[in-house]
């Protein structure tokens, strides 16, 4: 197989997997038991907002359920570093007009908005697809970001 043929072959596989992801019926992140504890790729969307965020979970300890639940803020504790760059933080930063997360948790308006986002995120449309191979999962995530152009992956 020539290099161009090989690239096209893999692009077709990724496109098929992203189509499969989009065809999945949405669930809500609040429906924790419906989210499997497997590796894969997930997509947050919201009515009127389109596709918001594509993410990946690539290990037994960082499975889809655990990774998705990291995106839902739970007061009063400050989020862990791995959670600090989540969807909620990006939406809250946009909501208060800040572009850097430096010192943002000292901003009372940001904190109020950030903690209020938990219920909103719990009711966003969530789609996910199991992907066993970590390299394929990361490639699919990057391909989905490129194709779907979700608002908070940039």
PDB file of N, CA and C in Angstrom, residues 53-142:
ATOM      1  N   UNK A  53     -17.222  19.880  23.452  1.00  0.00           N
ATOM      2  CA  UNK A  53     -15.931  19.346  23.897  1.00  0.00           C
ATOM      3  C   UNK A  53     -15.807  17.876  23.533  1.00  0.00           C
ATOM      4  N   UNK A  54     -14.666  17.508  22.985  1.00  0.00           N
ATOM      5  CA  UNK A  54     -14.330  16.109  22.718  1.00  0.00           C
ATOM      6  C   UNK A  54     -13.207  15.736  23.662  1.00  0.00           C
ATOM      7  N   UNK A  55     -13.331  14.586  24.312  1.00  0.00           N
ATOM      8  CA  UNK A  55     -12.298  14.128  25.231  1.00  0.00           C
ATOM      9  C   UNK A  55     -12.011  12.659  25.045  1.00  0.00           C
ATOM     10  N   UNK A  56     -10.988  12.192  25.758  1.00  0.00           N
ATOM     11  CA  UNK A  56     -10.555  10.803  25.638  1.00  0.00           C
ATOM     12  C   UNK A  56     -10.217  10.269  27.024  1.00  0.00           C
ATOM     13  N   UNK A  57     -10.481   9.008  27.207  1.00  0.00           N
ATOM     14  CA  UNK A  57     -10.086   8.277  28.415  1.00  0.00           C
ATOM     15  C   UNK A  57      -9.379   7.020  27.929  1.00  0.00           C
ATOM     16  N   UNK A  58      -8.133   6.808  28.361  1.00  0.00           N
ATOM     17  CA  UNK A  58      -7.339   5.761  27.718  1.00  0.00           C
ATOM     18  C   UNK A  58      -6.744   4.714  28.642  1.00  0.00           C
ATOM     19  N   UNK A  59      -7.273   4.570  29.839  1.00  0.00           N
ATOM     20  CA  UNK A  59      -6.729   3.527  30.716  1.00  0.00           C
ATOM     21  C   UNK A  59      -7.804   2.979  31.629  1.00  0.00           C
ATOM     22  N   UNK A  60      -7.478   1.887  32.308  1.00  0.00           N
ATOM     23  CA  UNK A  60      -8.444   1.295  33.229  1.00  0.00           C
ATOM     24  C   UNK A  60      -8.737   2.227  34.393  1.00  0.00           C
ATOM     25  N   UNK A  61      -7.747   3.017  34.823  1.00  0.00           N
ATOM     26  CA  UNK A  61      -7.975   3.926  35.944  1.00  0.00           C
ATOM     27  C   UNK A  61      -8.559   5.251  35.494  1.00  0.00           C
ATOM     28  N   UNK A  62      -8.407   5.589  34.255  1.00  0.00           N
ATOM     29  CA  UNK A  62      -8.967   6.816  33.705  1.00  0.00           C
ATOM     30  C   UNK A  62     -10.011   6.438  32.662  1.00  0.00           C
ATOM     31  N   UNK A  63     -10.984   5.643  33.055  1.00  0.00           N
ATOM     32  CA  UNK A  63     -12.014   5.158  32.144  1.00  0.00           C
ATOM     33  C   UNK A  63     -13.049   6.260  31.874  1.00  0.00           C
ATOM     34  N   UNK A  64     -13.940   6.008  30.934  1.00  0.00           N
ATOM     35  CA  UNK A  64     -14.908   7.016  30.521  1.00  0.00           C
ATOM     36  C   UNK A  64     -15.693   7.601  31.693  1.00  0.00           C
ATOM     37  N   UNK A  65     -16.232   6.766  32.549  1.00  0.00           N
ATOM     38  CA  UNK A  65     -17.046   7.290  33.658  1.00  0.00           C
ATOM     39  C   UNK A  65     -16.229   8.227  34.541  1.00  0.00           C
ATOM     40  N   UNK A  66     -15.030   7.806  34.929  1.00  0.00           N
ATOM     41  CA  UNK A  66     -14.196   8.639  35.799  1.00  0.00           C
ATOM     42  C   UNK A  66     -13.821   9.945  35.105  1.00  0.00           C
ATOM     43  N   UNK A  67     -13.449   9.868  33.851  1.00  0.00           N
ATOM     44  CA  UNK A  67     -13.010  11.060  33.123  1.00  0.00           C
ATOM     45  C   UNK A  67     -14.162  12.036  32.936  1.00  0.00           C
ATOM     46  N   UNK A  68     -15.325  11.545  32.567  1.00  0.00           N
ATOM     47  CA  UNK A  68     -16.480  12.413  32.351  1.00  0.00           C
ATOM     48  C   UNK A  68     -16.901  13.083  33.650  1.00  0.00           C
ATOM     49  N   UNK A  69     -16.885  12.338  34.747  1.00  0.00           N
ATOM     50  CA  UNK A  69     -17.286  12.921  36.033  1.00  0.00           C
ATOM     51  C   UNK A  69     -16.301  13.982  36.519  1.00  0.00           C
ATOM     52  N   UNK A  70     -15.065  13.962  36.012  1.00  0.00           N
ATOM     53  CA  UNK A  70     -14.113  15.023  36.359  1.00  0.00           C
ATOM     54  C   UNK A  70     -14.551  16.365  35.799  1.00  0.00           C
ATOM     55  N   UNK A  71     -15.418  16.367  34.814  1.00  0.00           N
ATOM     56  CA  UNK A  71     -15.869  17.611  34.189  1.00  0.00           C
ATOM     57  C   UNK A  71     -17.000  18.282  34.965  1.00  0.00           C
ATOM     58  N   UNK A  72     -17.517  17.626  35.989  1.00  0.00           N
ATOM     59  CA  UNK A  72     -18.661  18.179  36.708  1.00  0.00           C
ATOM     60  C   UNK A  72     -18.185  18.745  38.047  1.00  0.00           C
ATOM     61  N   UNK A  73     -18.201  20.075  38.197  1.00  0.00           N
ATOM     62  CA  UNK A  73     -17.724  20.671  39.448  1.00  0.00           C
ATOM     63  C   UNK A  73     -18.642  20.355  40.619  1.00  0.00           C
ATOM     64  N   UNK A  74     -18.031  20.090  41.761  1.00  0.00           N
ATOM     65  CA  UNK A  74     -18.760  19.791  42.988  1.00  0.00           C
ATOM     66  C   UNK A  74     -18.199  20.677  44.110  1.00  0.00           C
ATOM     67  N   UNK A  75     -18.971  21.677  44.569  1.00  0.00           N
ATOM     68  CA  UNK A  75     -18.463  22.533  45.630  1.00  0.00           C
ATOM     69  C   UNK A  75     -18.407  21.770  46.956  1.00  0.00           C
ATOM     70  N   UNK A  76     -17.668  22.243  47.940  1.00  0.00           N
ATOM     71  CA  UNK A  76     -16.989  23.526  47.970  1.00  0.00           C
ATOM     72  C   UNK A  76     -15.503  23.418  47.638  1.00  0.00           C
ATOM     73  N   UNK A  77     -14.997  22.220  47.463  1.00  0.00           N
ATOM     74  CA  UNK A  77     -13.563  22.041  47.248  1.00  0.00           C
ATOM     75  C   UNK A  77     -13.128  22.627  45.906  1.00  0.00           C
ATOM     76  N   UNK A  78     -11.925  23.181  45.873  1.00  0.00           N
ATOM     77  CA  UNK A  78     -11.346  23.637  44.613  1.00  0.00           C
ATOM     78  C   UNK A  78     -11.014  22.397  43.792  1.00  0.00           C
ATOM     79  N   UNK A  79     -11.269  22.434  42.492  1.00  0.00           N
ATOM     80  CA  UNK A  79     -11.015  21.243  41.687  1.00  0.00           C
ATOM     81  C   UNK A  79      -9.540  20.866  41.648  1.00  0.00           C
ATOM     82  N   UNK A  80      -9.309  19.575  41.480  1.00  0.00           N
ATOM     83  CA  UNK A  80      -7.928  19.103  41.320  1.00  0.00           C
ATOM     84  C   UNK A  80      -7.355  19.646  40.030  1.00  0.00           C
ATOM     85  N   UNK A  81      -6.036  19.627  39.922  1.00  0.00           N
ATOM     86  CA  UNK A  81      -5.370  20.164  38.734  1.00  0.00           C
ATOM     87  C   UNK A  81      -5.892  19.499  37.463  1.00  0.00           C
ATOM     88  N   UNK A  82      -6.119  18.184  37.488  1.00  0.00           N
ATOM     89  CA  UNK A  82      -6.592  17.511  36.287  1.00  0.00           C
ATOM     90  C   UNK A  82      -7.985  17.982  35.892  1.00  0.00           C
ATOM     91  N   UNK A  83      -8.740  18.482  36.868  1.00  0.00           N
ATOM     92  CA  UNK A  83     -10.077  18.965  36.596  1.00  0.00           C
ATOM     93  C   UNK A  83     -10.085  20.451  36.265  1.00  0.00           C
ATOM     94  N   UNK A  84      -8.998  21.141  36.581  1.00  0.00           N
ATOM     95  CA  UNK A  84      -8.969  22.594  36.445  1.00  0.00           C
ATOM     96  C   UNK A  84      -9.112  23.063  35.000  1.00  0.00           C
ATOM     97  N   UNK A  85      -8.809  22.246  34.034  1.00  0.00           N
ATOM     98  CA  UNK A  85      -8.927  22.645  32.629  1.00  0.00           C
ATOM     99  C   UNK A  85     -10.155  22.033  31.988  1.00  0.00           C
ATOM    100  N   UNK A  86     -11.185  21.811  32.764  1.00  0.00           N
ATOM    101  CA  UNK A  86     -12.377  21.145  32.248  1.00  0.00           C
ATOM    102  C   UNK A  86     -13.313  22.106  31.542  1.00  0.00           C
ATOM    103  N   UNK A  87     -14.336  21.528  31.012  1.00  0.00           N
ATOM    104  CA  UNK A  87     -15.371  22.264  30.316  1.00  0.00           C
ATOM    105  C   UNK A  87     -15.948  23.369  31.195  1.00  0.00           C
ATOM    106  N   UNK A  88     -16.228  23.075  32.448  1.00  0.00           N
ATOM    107  CA  UNK A  88     -16.832  24.072  33.336  1.00  0.00           C
ATOM    108  C   UNK A  88     -15.937  25.285  33.496  1.00  0.00           C
ATOM    109  N   UNK A  89     -14.651  25.058  33.670  1.00  0.00           N
ATOM    110  CA  UNK A  89     -13.747  26.179  33.851  1.00  0.00           C
ATOM    111  C   UNK A  89     -13.716  27.049  32.596  1.00  0.00           C
ATOM    112  N   UNK A  90     -13.677  26.423  31.450  1.00  0.00           N
ATOM    113  CA  UNK A  90     -13.632  27.193  30.202  1.00  0.00           C
ATOM    114  C   UNK A  90     -14.904  28.015  30.006  1.00  0.00           C
ATOM    115  N   UNK A  91     -16.056  27.417  30.300  1.00  0.00           N
ATOM    116  CA  UNK A  91     -17.315  28.144  30.153  1.00  0.00           C
ATOM    117  C   UNK A  91     -17.365  29.300  31.146  1.00  0.00           C
ATOM    118  N   UNK A  92     -16.956  29.065  32.383  1.00  0.00           N
ATOM    119  CA  UNK A  92     -16.979  30.115  33.403  1.00  0.00           C
ATOM    120  C   UNK A  92     -16.012  31.243  33.064  1.00  0.00           C
ATOM    121  N   UNK A  93     -14.839  30.904  32.577  1.00  0.00           N
ATOM    122  CA  UNK A  93     -13.874  31.940  32.191  1.00  0.00           C
ATOM    123  C   UNK A  93     -14.454  32.806  31.078  1.00  0.00           C
ATOM    124  N   UNK A  94     -15.093  32.154  30.116  1.00  0.00           N
ATOM    125  CA  UNK A  94     -15.723  32.888  29.027  1.00  0.00           C
ATOM    126  C   UNK A  94     -16.845  33.778  29.570  1.00  0.00           C
ATOM    127  N   UNK A  95     -17.599  33.253  30.541  1.00  0.00           N
ATOM    128  CA  UNK A  95     -18.729  33.982  31.115  1.00  0.00           C
ATOM    129  C   UNK A  95     -18.343  35.244  31.857  1.00  0.00           C
ATOM    130  N   UNK A  96     -17.172  35.269  32.457  1.00  0.00           N
ATOM    131  CA  UNK A  96     -16.735  36.462  33.187  1.00  0.00           C
ATOM    132  C   UNK A  96     -15.704  37.265  32.402  1.00  0.00           C
ATOM    133  N   UNK A  97     -15.393  36.818  31.194  1.00  0.00           N
ATOM    134  CA  UNK A  97     -14.512  37.576  30.324  1.00  0.00           C
ATOM    135  C   UNK A  97     -13.037  37.525  30.678  1.00  0.00           C
ATOM    136  N   UNK A  98     -12.579  36.412  31.237  1.00  0.00           N
ATOM    137  CA  UNK A  98     -11.151  36.273  31.498  1.00  0.00           C
ATOM    138  C   UNK A  98     -10.574  35.242  30.548  1.00  0.00           C
ATOM    139  N   UNK A  99      -9.326  35.438  30.170  1.00  0.00           N
ATOM    140  CA  UNK A  99      -8.719  34.528  29.207  1.00  0.00           C
ATOM    141  C   UNK A  99      -7.611  33.684  29.805  1.00  0.00           C
ATOM    142  N   UNK A 100      -7.257  33.942  31.052  1.00  0.00           N
ATOM    143  CA  UNK A 100      -6.208  33.176  31.711  1.00  0.00           C
ATOM    144  C   UNK A 100      -6.760  32.626  33.016  1.00  0.00           C
ATOM    145  N   UNK A 101      -6.349  31.404  33.359  1.00  0.00           N
ATOM    146  CA  UNK A 101      -6.842  30.845  34.615  1.00  0.00           C
ATOM    147  C   UNK A 101      -5.963  31.217  35.812  1.00  0.00           C
ATOM    148  N   UNK A 102      -4.975  32.069  35.590  1.00  0.00           N
ATOM    149  CA  UNK A 102      -4.108  32.505  36.685  1.00  0.00           C
ATOM    150  C   UNK A 102      -4.921  33.360  37.668  1.00  0.00           C
ATOM    151  N   UNK A 103      -5.016  32.890  38.897  1.00  0.00           N
ATOM    152  CA  UNK A 103      -5.728  33.613  39.937  1.00  0.00           C
ATOM    153  C   UNK A 103      -7.233  33.657  39.767  1.00  0.00           C
ATOM    154  N   UNK A 104      -7.760  32.883  38.833  1.00  0.00           N
ATOM    155  CA  UNK A 104      -9.186  32.960  38.532  1.00  0.00           C
ATOM    156  C   UNK A 104     -10.048  32.506  39.716  1.00  0.00           C
ATOM    157  N   UNK A 105      -9.517  31.614  40.576  1.00  0.00           N
ATOM    158  CA  UNK A 105     -10.302  31.152  41.714  1.00  0.00           C
ATOM    159  C   UNK A 105     -10.390  32.193  42.823  1.00  0.00           C
ATOM    160  N   UNK A 106      -9.697  33.310  42.656  1.00  0.00           N
ATOM    161  CA  UNK A 106      -9.838  34.439  43.573  1.00  0.00           C
ATOM    162  C   UNK A 106     -10.937  35.384  43.099  1.00  0.00           C
ATOM    163  N   UNK A 107     -11.456  35.163  41.901  1.00  0.00           N
ATOM    164  CA  UNK A 107     -12.495  35.992  41.311  1.00  0.00           C
ATOM    165  C   UNK A 107     -13.858  35.438  41.763  1.00  0.00           C
ATOM    166  N   UNK A 108     -14.550  36.204  42.598  1.00  0.00           N
ATOM    167  CA  UNK A 108     -15.822  35.747  43.173  1.00  0.00           C
ATOM    168  C   UNK A 108     -16.869  35.454  42.094  1.00  0.00           C
ATOM    169  N   UNK A 109     -16.936  36.309  41.074  1.00  0.00           N
ATOM    170  CA  UNK A 109     -17.901  36.103  39.986  1.00  0.00           C
ATOM    171  C   UNK A 109     -17.619  34.792  39.245  1.00  0.00           C
ATOM    172  N   UNK A 110     -16.328  34.516  38.982  1.00  0.00           N
ATOM    173  CA  UNK A 110     -15.952  33.271  38.324  1.00  0.00           C
ATOM    174  C   UNK A 110     -16.375  32.075  39.173  1.00  0.00           C
ATOM    175  N   UNK A 111     -16.034  32.101  40.471  1.00  0.00           N
ATOM    176  CA  UNK A 111     -16.339  30.962  41.352  1.00  0.00           C
ATOM    177  C   UNK A 111     -17.835  30.687  41.410  1.00  0.00           C
ATOM    178  N   UNK A 112     -18.621  31.740  41.493  1.00  0.00           N
ATOM    179  CA  UNK A 112     -20.076  31.576  41.536  1.00  0.00           C
ATOM    180  C   UNK A 112     -20.578  30.902  40.252  1.00  0.00           C
ATOM    181  N   UNK A 113     -20.104  31.378  39.119  1.00  0.00           N
ATOM    182  CA  UNK A 113     -20.502  30.792  37.839  1.00  0.00           C
ATOM    183  C   UNK A 113     -19.973  29.367  37.689  1.00  0.00           C
ATOM    184  N   UNK A 114     -18.717  29.157  38.074  1.00  0.00           N
ATOM    185  CA  UNK A 114     -18.104  27.828  37.963  1.00  0.00           C
ATOM    186  C   UNK A 114     -18.919  26.785  38.720  1.00  0.00           C
ATOM    187  N   UNK A 115     -19.251  27.061  39.983  1.00  0.00           N
ATOM    188  CA  UNK A 115     -19.978  26.063  40.773  1.00  0.00           C
ATOM    189  C   UNK A 115     -21.409  25.876  40.285  1.00  0.00           C
ATOM    190  N   UNK A 116     -21.978  26.893  39.674  1.00  0.00           N
ATOM    191  CA  UNK A 116     -23.339  26.773  39.143  1.00  0.00           C
ATOM    192  C   UNK A 116     -23.389  25.919  37.880  1.00  0.00           C
ATOM    193  N   UNK A 117     -22.243  25.696  37.253  1.00  0.00           N
ATOM    194  CA  UNK A 117     -22.222  24.937  35.999  1.00  0.00           C
ATOM    195  C   UNK A 117     -22.407  23.435  36.184  1.00  0.00           C
ATOM    196  N   UNK A 118     -22.200  22.909  37.378  1.00  0.00           N
ATOM    197  CA  UNK A 118     -22.342  21.473  37.597  1.00  0.00           C
ATOM    198  C   UNK A 118     -23.659  20.909  37.080  1.00  0.00           C
ATOM    199  N   UNK A 119     -24.790  21.463  37.535  1.00  0.00           N
ATOM    200  CA  UNK A 119     -26.081  20.945  37.046  1.00  0.00           C
ATOM    201  C   UNK A 119     -26.258  21.104  35.538  1.00  0.00           C
ATOM    202  N   UNK A 120     -25.742  22.189  34.979  1.00  0.00           N
ATOM    203  CA  UNK A 120     -25.856  22.382  33.529  1.00  0.00           C
ATOM    204  C   UNK A 120     -25.094  21.290  32.786  1.00  0.00           C
ATOM    205  N   UNK A 121     -23.881  21.011  33.209  1.00  0.00           N
ATOM    206  CA  UNK A 121     -23.077  19.991  32.537  1.00  0.00           C
ATOM    207  C   UNK A 121     -23.689  18.612  32.731  1.00  0.00           C
ATOM    208  N   UNK A 122     -24.257  18.356  33.902  1.00  0.00           N
ATOM    209  CA  UNK A 122     -24.887  17.055  34.147  1.00  0.00           C
ATOM    210  C   UNK A 122     -26.048  16.786  33.204  1.00  0.00           C
ATOM    211  N   UNK A 123     -26.599  17.829  32.580  1.00  0.00           N
ATOM    212  CA  UNK A 123     -27.734  17.648  31.678  1.00  0.00           C
ATOM    213  C   UNK A 123     -27.407  17.961  30.224  1.00  0.00           C
ATOM    214  N   UNK A 124     -26.125  18.049  29.908  1.00  0.00           N
ATOM    215  CA  UNK A 124     -25.725  18.177  28.508  1.00  0.00           C
ATOM    216  C   UNK A 124     -25.839  16.814  27.833  1.00  0.00           C
ATOM    217  N   UNK A 125     -25.952  16.841  26.514  1.00  0.00           N
ATOM    218  CA  UNK A 125     -25.929  15.585  25.764  1.00  0.00           C
ATOM    219  C   UNK A 125     -24.509  15.041  25.794  1.00  0.00           C
ATOM    220  N   UNK A 126     -24.396  13.784  26.069  1.00  0.00           N
ATOM    221  CA  UNK A 126     -23.106  13.117  26.114  1.00  0.00           C
ATOM    222  C   UNK A 126     -23.177  11.888  25.220  1.00  0.00           C
ATOM    223  N   UNK A 127     -22.214  11.776  24.350  1.00  0.00           N
ATOM    224  CA  UNK A 127     -22.079  10.575  23.522  1.00  0.00           C
ATOM    225  C   UNK A 127     -20.692  10.021  23.761  1.00  0.00           C
ATOM    226  N   UNK A 128     -20.576   8.724  23.705  1.00  0.00           N
ATOM    227  CA  UNK A 128     -19.262   8.109  23.896  1.00  0.00           C
ATOM    228  C   UNK A 128     -19.186   6.836  23.084  1.00  0.00           C
ATOM    229  N   UNK A 129     -17.964   6.423  22.837  1.00  0.00           N
ATOM    230  CA  UNK A 129     -17.724   5.207  22.078  1.00  0.00           C
ATOM    231  C   UNK A 129     -16.503   4.518  22.669  1.00  0.00           C
ATOM    232  N   UNK A 130     -16.583   3.229  22.818  1.00  0.00           N
ATOM    233  CA  UNK A 130     -15.456   2.467  23.351  1.00  0.00           C
ATOM    234  C   UNK A 130     -14.358   2.359  22.289  1.00  0.00           C
ATOM    235  N   UNK A 131     -13.143   2.622  22.714  1.00  0.00           N
ATOM    236  CA  UNK A 131     -11.968   2.485  21.854  1.00  0.00           C
ATOM    237  C   UNK A 131     -10.878   1.869  22.714  1.00  0.00           C
ATOM    238  N   UNK A 132     -10.556   0.606  22.468  1.00  0.00           N
ATOM    239  CA  UNK A 132      -9.599  -0.124  23.316  1.00  0.00           C
ATOM    240  C   UNK A 132      -8.156   0.334  23.166  1.00  0.00           C
ATOM    241  N   UNK A 133      -7.753   0.635  21.957  1.00  0.00           N
ATOM    242  CA  UNK A 133      -6.365   0.991  21.678  1.00  0.00           C
ATOM    243  C   UNK A 133      -6.115   2.461  22.014  1.00  0.00           C
ATOM    244  N   UNK A 134      -5.213   2.755  22.985  1.00  0.00           N
ATOM    245  CA  UNK A 134      -4.964   4.151  23.370  1.00  0.00           C
ATOM    246  C   UNK A 134      -4.520   5.043  22.211  1.00  0.00           C
ATOM    247  N   UNK A 135      -3.690   4.531  21.323  1.00  0.00           N
ATOM    248  CA  UNK A 135      -3.233   5.337  20.184  1.00  0.00           C
ATOM    249  C   UNK A 135      -4.405   5.666  19.260  1.00  0.00           C
ATOM    250  N   UNK A 136      -5.265   4.697  19.017  1.00  0.00           N
ATOM    251  CA  UNK A 136      -6.437   4.923  18.170  1.00  0.00           C
ATOM    252  C   UNK A 136      -7.395   5.910  18.854  1.00  0.00           C
ATOM    253  N   UNK A 137      -7.558   5.782  20.172  1.00  0.00           N
ATOM    254  CA  UNK A 137      -8.443   6.698  20.903  1.00  0.00           C
ATOM    255  C   UNK A 137      -7.941   8.134  20.794  1.00  0.00           C
ATOM    256  N   UNK A 138      -6.643   8.338  20.964  1.00  0.00           N
ATOM    257  CA  UNK A 138      -6.080   9.690  20.854  1.00  0.00           C
ATOM    258  C   UNK A 138      -6.197  10.220  19.423  1.00  0.00           C
ATOM    259  N   UNK A 139      -5.962   9.363  18.449  1.00  0.00           N
ATOM    260  CA  UNK A 139      -6.100   9.771  17.047  1.00  0.00           C
ATOM    261  C   UNK A 139      -7.551  10.137  16.739  1.00  0.00           C
ATOM    262  N   UNK A 140      -8.470   9.342  17.258  1.00  0.00           N
ATOM    263  CA  UNK A 140      -9.886   9.621  17.032  1.00  0.00           C
ATOM    264  C   UNK A 140     -10.291  10.935  17.695  1.00  0.00           C
ATOM    265  N   UNK A 141      -9.794  11.181  18.904  1.00  0.00           N
ATOM    266  CA  UNK A 141     -10.084  12.448  19.581  1.00  0.00           C
ATOM    267  C   UNK A 141      -9.599  13.621  18.720  1.00  0.00           C
ATOM    268  N   UNK A 142      -8.365  13.556  18.257  1.00  0.00           N
ATOM    269  CA  UNK A 142      -7.803  14.642  17.438  1.00  0.00           C
ATOM    270  C   UNK A 142      -8.590  14.811  16.139  1.00  0.00           C
TER     271      UNK A 142
END
